[in-house]
Amino acid sequence: MSKSPAKAPASFAHYRPETRLVHSGTLRSEFGETAEALYLTQGFVYATAEECEARFKGEDPGFIYSRFSNPTTAMFERRMIELEGAEACRSAATGMAAVTTAILAPLRAGDHVVAAKALFGSCRYVVEDLLPRYGIESTLIDGLDLDQWQKAVRPNTKSFFLESPTNPTLDVLDIPAIAEIAHAHGARLIVDNVFATPIWQSPLALGADVVVYSATKHIDGQGRCLGGVILSSEAFIAEHIHNFMRQTGPSISPFNAWVLLKGLETLAVRVRAQTETAGKVADFLAAHPKVSRLIYPGREDHPQAATVRKQMRAGSTLVGFEVKGGKAGAFRTLNGLRLARISNNLGDAKTLVTHPATTTHQRLSPEARAELGISEGFIRFSAGLEHPDDLIADLDAALAAA
Ligand SMILES: *Cc1c(COP(=O)(O)O)cnc(C)c1O
């Protein structure tokens, strides 16, 4: 074999997640660097024509071209594999590139997809608008109602798609039960696990077949770059994803993969601190007279608290709440905040607040929003790494003025 730097990394899969997040996948170069190297290269050179031929035949495991393989990207993917307990991973330029690839690549015209209608706006666009343009039918249902999953299945149903907790109303869908319905009909379940994070929920262990992430959110968690991840079995990636990504090129930049790889080192620490803060904020908001509704998966009054206990290790870094006074009340609250910033993003070290009705879910009709529980007064709160007492004081002042 050649002297390529593609030597397989040692496995850290038997260690606990915190340890895997720091060590898994590291490929050290001949210089023995401490931090993972950033291989900003488009391609690779070969010692001989024979080596080049072997690489293309797949007989030599080295790298060929950064559209589909790069040492920095490979380190990021290996770390994600060992974190998630998957067999294989491919990373993509954005979360949407990962979601679109995971949904579209295995399908052909005539196939059918069932999805929960409470989806991140762009995911809903892919299922509802994009797929039908290529002859792939889709049905959107209330994901909390197991009967609706069952009844939506057709002979040509190939995939189920859901996110849990949902964006932005933080419903928690029963992943094992939905996986069972999918498998009984020969379909696969794809889960967008962004809101739960790999720290609090492991969909593959719960019966899902494919997990997707927007790594833009908690995995970077510091507002720097976009990225996406698809995790599944070796067979699914080889059969459906590898060639699609290799030939169509929704690839991640090695630079972004390096940022995300370093983001993973602190993921567990950040998510734990942000979740603890979200819990304190939720308790404060639940008792506030200007708050008419509070949703937090870590509280006993969450509508699916039993499902949370069954499939999640803790609540969430996100809190949903409705202020009295509709859109005007929500806008006065947002405009009164000094620390928490108005944004459409989430999972950041900085606390971010979103008004879904006029931003992420603006595309939907008022009826569709009402159906999802996204009222005019609804606010999504993404807890950052600030001191929880400072955030609570910020909310207290904003609500007092609202
Ligand atoms: C942000 C997000 C996406 C899309 O990710 P990008 O990296 O912005 O493309 C998909 N699903 C969920 C649940 C998200 O929050």
XYZ file of N, CA and C in Angstrom, residues 192-299:
324
model
N -34.533 14.246 11.469
C -33.753 15.484 11.589
C -33.618 15.740 13.096
N -32.392 15.540 13.603
C -32.176 15.531 15.065
C -31.577 16.852 15.569
N -31.749 17.924 14.811
C -31.106 19.197 15.158
C -31.517 19.707 16.535
N -32.826 19.695 16.810
C -33.290 20.303 18.059
C -32.890 19.488 19.286
N -32.763 18.177 19.144
C -32.392 17.344 20.286
C -30.883 17.357 20.510
N -30.128 17.475 19.436
C -28.660 17.334 19.412
C -28.272 15.871 19.677
N -27.083 15.470 19.180
C -26.642 14.084 19.449
C -26.384 13.839 20.926
N -26.289 14.907 21.720
C -26.028 14.732 23.149
C -27.274 14.194 23.863
N -28.454 14.638 23.475
C -29.670 14.262 24.213
C -30.528 13.199 23.534
N -30.284 12.885 22.276
C -31.149 11.897 21.620
C -30.373 11.172 20.527
N -30.520 9.844 20.492
C -29.830 9.014 19.494
C -30.855 8.265 18.656
N -31.356 8.885 17.577
C -32.442 8.274 16.805
C -32.123 6.890 16.239
N -30.867 6.622 15.880
C -30.551 5.301 15.305
C -30.809 4.212 16.353
N -30.439 4.504 17.611
C -30.658 3.532 18.687
C -32.147 3.379 18.983
N -32.953 4.373 18.596
C -34.404 4.327 18.837
C -35.151 3.673 17.676
N -34.417 3.276 16.626
C -35.060 2.573 15.514
C -35.053 3.312 14.193
N -34.600 4.579 14.178
C -34.535 5.308 12.900
C -33.442 4.706 12.019
N -33.560 4.938 10.716
C -32.588 4.373 9.771
C -31.549 5.398 9.333
N -31.944 6.662 9.344
C -31.055 7.729 8.881
C -31.229 8.926 9.823
N -30.110 9.574 10.170
C -30.172 10.793 10.980
C -29.502 11.914 10.196
N -30.142 13.084 10.182
C -29.528 14.247 9.529
C -29.388 15.386 10.537
N -28.345 16.178 10.332
C -28.102 17.368 11.163
C -27.815 18.566 10.295
N -28.269 19.721 10.758
C -27.672 20.974 10.356
C -26.558 21.198 11.377
N -25.316 20.997 10.955
C -24.169 21.195 11.857
C -23.944 22.676 12.134
N -24.630 23.502 11.339
C -24.651 24.950 11.527
C -25.085 25.326 12.944
N -25.947 24.510 13.524
C -26.556 24.838 14.807
C -25.598 24.467 15.937
N -25.952 23.495 16.793
C -25.131 23.262 17.995
C -23.730 22.758 17.687
N -23.545 22.046 16.583
C -22.240 21.420 16.334
C -21.175 22.490 16.123
N -21.445 23.498 15.296
C -20.567 24.673 15.317
C -20.867 25.434 16.606
N -22.101 25.896 16.744
C -22.547 26.509 17.991
C -21.933 27.855 18.305
N -21.157 28.388 17.375
C -20.518 29.665 17.644
C -20.672 30.618 16.459
N -21.711 30.352 15.643
C -22.112 31.296 14.614
C -21.140 31.491 13.464
N -20.285 30.503 13.163
C -19.217 30.737 12.201
C -19.473 30.193 10.813
N -19.896 28.951 10.705
C -20.041 28.398 9.352
C -21.189 27.405 9.277
N -21.592 27.113 8.046
C -22.696 26.195 7.804
C -22.154 24.798 7.507
N -22.980 23.810 7.750
C -22.595 22.438 7.431
C -23.744 21.502 7.713
N -23.660 20.297 7.143
C -24.705 19.298 7.366
C -24.112 17.913 7.403
N -24.864 16.973 7.976
C -24.366 15.610 8.154
C -25.488 14.613 7.885
N -25.149 13.493 7.214
C -26.067 12.356 7.055
C -25.397 11.144 7.692
N -26.092 10.491 8.617
C -25.535 9.310 9.295
C -26.470 8.135 9.106
N -25.896 6.971 8.787
C -26.749 5.800 8.589
C -25.888 4.539 8.572
N -26.458 3.471 8.010
C -25.702 2.223 7.847
C -24.744 2.377 6.673
N -23.728 1.517 6.672
C -22.791 1.446 5.541
C -23.580 1.204 4.241
N -24.552 0.301 4.309
C -25.306 -0.078 3.104
C -26.100 1.107 2.547
N -26.769 1.872 3.425
C -27.574 3.003 2.951
C -26.685 4.067 2.308
N -25.562 4.369 2.968
C -24.667 5.401 2.432
C -24.076 4.936 1.098
N -23.651 3.665 1.047
C -23.025 3.159 -0.182
C -24.039 3.108 -1.321
N -25.235 2.638 -1.012
C -26.227 2.420 -2.071
C -26.875 3.720 -2.550
N -27.150 4.638 -1.604
C -27.974 5.794 -1.967
C -27.270 7.145 -1.917
N -26.282 7.298 -1.040
C -25.759 8.640 -0.779
C -24.399 8.906 -1.441
N -23.501 7.913 -1.355
C -22.122 8.154 -1.793
C -22.049 8.673 -3.223
N -22.651 7.940 -4.128
C -22.532 8.318 -5.536
C -23.257 9.621 -5.859
N -24.411 9.812 -5.239
C -25.181 11.052 -5.457
C -24.331 12.255 -5.062
N -23.707 12.180 -3.893
C -22.917 13.329 -3.429
C -21.652 13.489 -4.261
N -21.021 12.351 -4.580
C -19.788 12.395 -5.367
C -20.028 13.045 -6.730
N -21.162 12.703 -7.353
C -21.397 13.193 -8.720
C -22.087 14.552 -8.762
N -22.892 14.886 -7.733
C -23.616 16.164 -7.819
C -22.955 17.264 -6.985
N -22.141 16.903 -5.982
C -21.268 17.870 -5.322
C -21.838 18.847 -4.310
N -22.791 18.451 -3.444
C -23.211 19.370 -2.372
C -22.235 19.315 -1.187
N -20.942 19.276 -1.483
C -19.909 18.923 -0.500
C -19.592 20.053 0.468
N -19.065 19.664 1.612
C -18.625 20.638 2.602
C -17.207 21.094 2.237
N -16.887 22.330 2.549
C -15.515 22.810 2.398
C -14.675 22.198 3.522
N -13.439 21.776 3.240
C -12.583 21.253 4.315
C -12.409 22.270 5.436
N -12.429 23.555 5.078
C -12.301 24.580 6.119
C -13.479 24.501 7.093
N -14.702 24.414 6.540
C -15.875 24.328 7.402
C -15.882 23.025 8.202
N -15.434 21.940 7.564
C -15.364 20.653 8.284
C -14.403 20.778 9.466
N -13.322 21.525 9.294
C -12.344 21.711 10.377
C -12.951 22.523 11.525
N -13.694 23.582 11.186
C -14.351 24.389 12.227
C -15.333 23.507 13.006
N -16.097 22.692 12.288
C -17.104 21.842 12.929
C -16.451 20.738 13.757
N -15.329 20.216 13.254
C -14.574 19.196 13.989
C -14.121 19.753 15.335
N -13.625 20.983 15.328
C -13.203 21.609 16.586
C -14.425 21.959 17.443
N -15.553 22.287 16.791
C -16.796 22.554 17.524
C -17.238 21.320 18.314
N -17.032 20.140 17.732
C -17.450 18.903 18.415
C -16.745 18.739 19.761
N -15.495 19.206 19.858
C -14.744 19.022 21.114
C -15.480 19.618 22.313
N -16.201 20.711 22.093
C -16.884 21.386 23.203
C -18.403 21.173 23.173
N -18.886 20.326 22.259
C -20.343 20.184 22.084
C -21.055 19.764 23.376
N -20.553 18.737 24.034
C -21.251 18.217 25.219
C -21.285 19.274 26.328
N -20.173 19.981 26.498
C -20.096 21.003 27.553
C -21.079 22.127 27.256
N -21.100 22.568 25.986
C -21.989 23.678 25.613
C -23.454 23.273 25.730
N -23.798 22.122 25.159
C -25.206 21.709 25.140
C -25.724 21.507 26.569
N -24.881 20.965 27.422
C -25.306 20.747 28.808
C -25.569 22.090 29.507
N -24.656 23.045 29.332
C -24.820 24.356 29.975
C -26.035 25.088 29.396
N -26.201 25.019 28.073
C -27.318 25.722 27.426
C -28.661 25.097 27.826
N -28.673 23.782 28.013
C -29.899 23.102 28.421
C -30.274 23.481 29.857
N -29.272 23.547 30.714
C -29.518 23.934 32.110
C -30.110 25.353 32.150
N -29.544 26.247 31.347
C -30.048 27.620 31.276
C -31.474 27.639 30.721
N -31.717 26.864 29.662
C -33.061 26.825 29.068
C -34.086 26.375 30.106
N -33.713 25.408 30.922
C -34.616 24.923 31.965
C -34.963 26.017 32.965
N -33.947 26.808 33.364
C -34.186 27.908 34.309
C -35.056 28.991 33.677
N -34.791 29.298 32.418
C -35.585 30.298 31.698
C -37.031 29.818 31.578
N -37.207 28.533 31.277
C -38.559 27.969 31.140
C -39.327 28.098 32.458
N -38.665 27.787 33.565
C -39.335 27.890 34.876
C -39.720 29.344 35.166
N -38.843 30.270 34.814
C -39.154 31.695 35.019
C -40.358 32.101 34.163
N -40.339 31.726 32.884
C -41.420 32.140 31.974
C -42.757 31.504 32.355
N -42.708 30.253 32.825
C -43.948 29.536 33.179
C -44.712 30.285 34.263
N -43.982 30.989 35.118
C -44.623 31.679 36.246
C -44.913 33.145 35.932
N -44.595 33.612 34.718
C -44.758 35.033 34.414
C -46.174 35.357 33.946
N -46.797 36.394 34.519
C -48.203 36.699 34.178
C -48.416 37.129 32.719
N -47.388 37.594 32.036
C -47.579 38.014 30.633
C -47.339 36.882 29.639
N -47.027 35.699 30.166
C -46.793 34.533 29.293
C -48.031 33.636 29.335
N -48.654 33.415 28.160
C -49.893 32.636 28.139
C -49.642 31.153 27.848
N -48.451 30.809 27.329
C -48.157 29.390 27.041
C -46.650 29.186 27.126
N -46.247 28.075 27.690
C -44.810 27.775 27.830
C -44.608 26.329 27.416
N -43.650 26.083 26.514
C -43.375 24.702 26.097
C -41.893 24.432 26.293
N -41.590 23.455 27.136
C -40.202 23.065 27.318
C -40.137 21.556 27.541
N -39.441 20.831 26.673
C -39.423 19.360 26.774
C -38.832 18.834 28.086
N -38.149 19.669 28.847
C -37.565 19.211 30.107
C -38.497 19.357 31.302
N -39.733 19.858 31.082
C -40.657 20.057 32.208
C -41.752 18.992 32.220
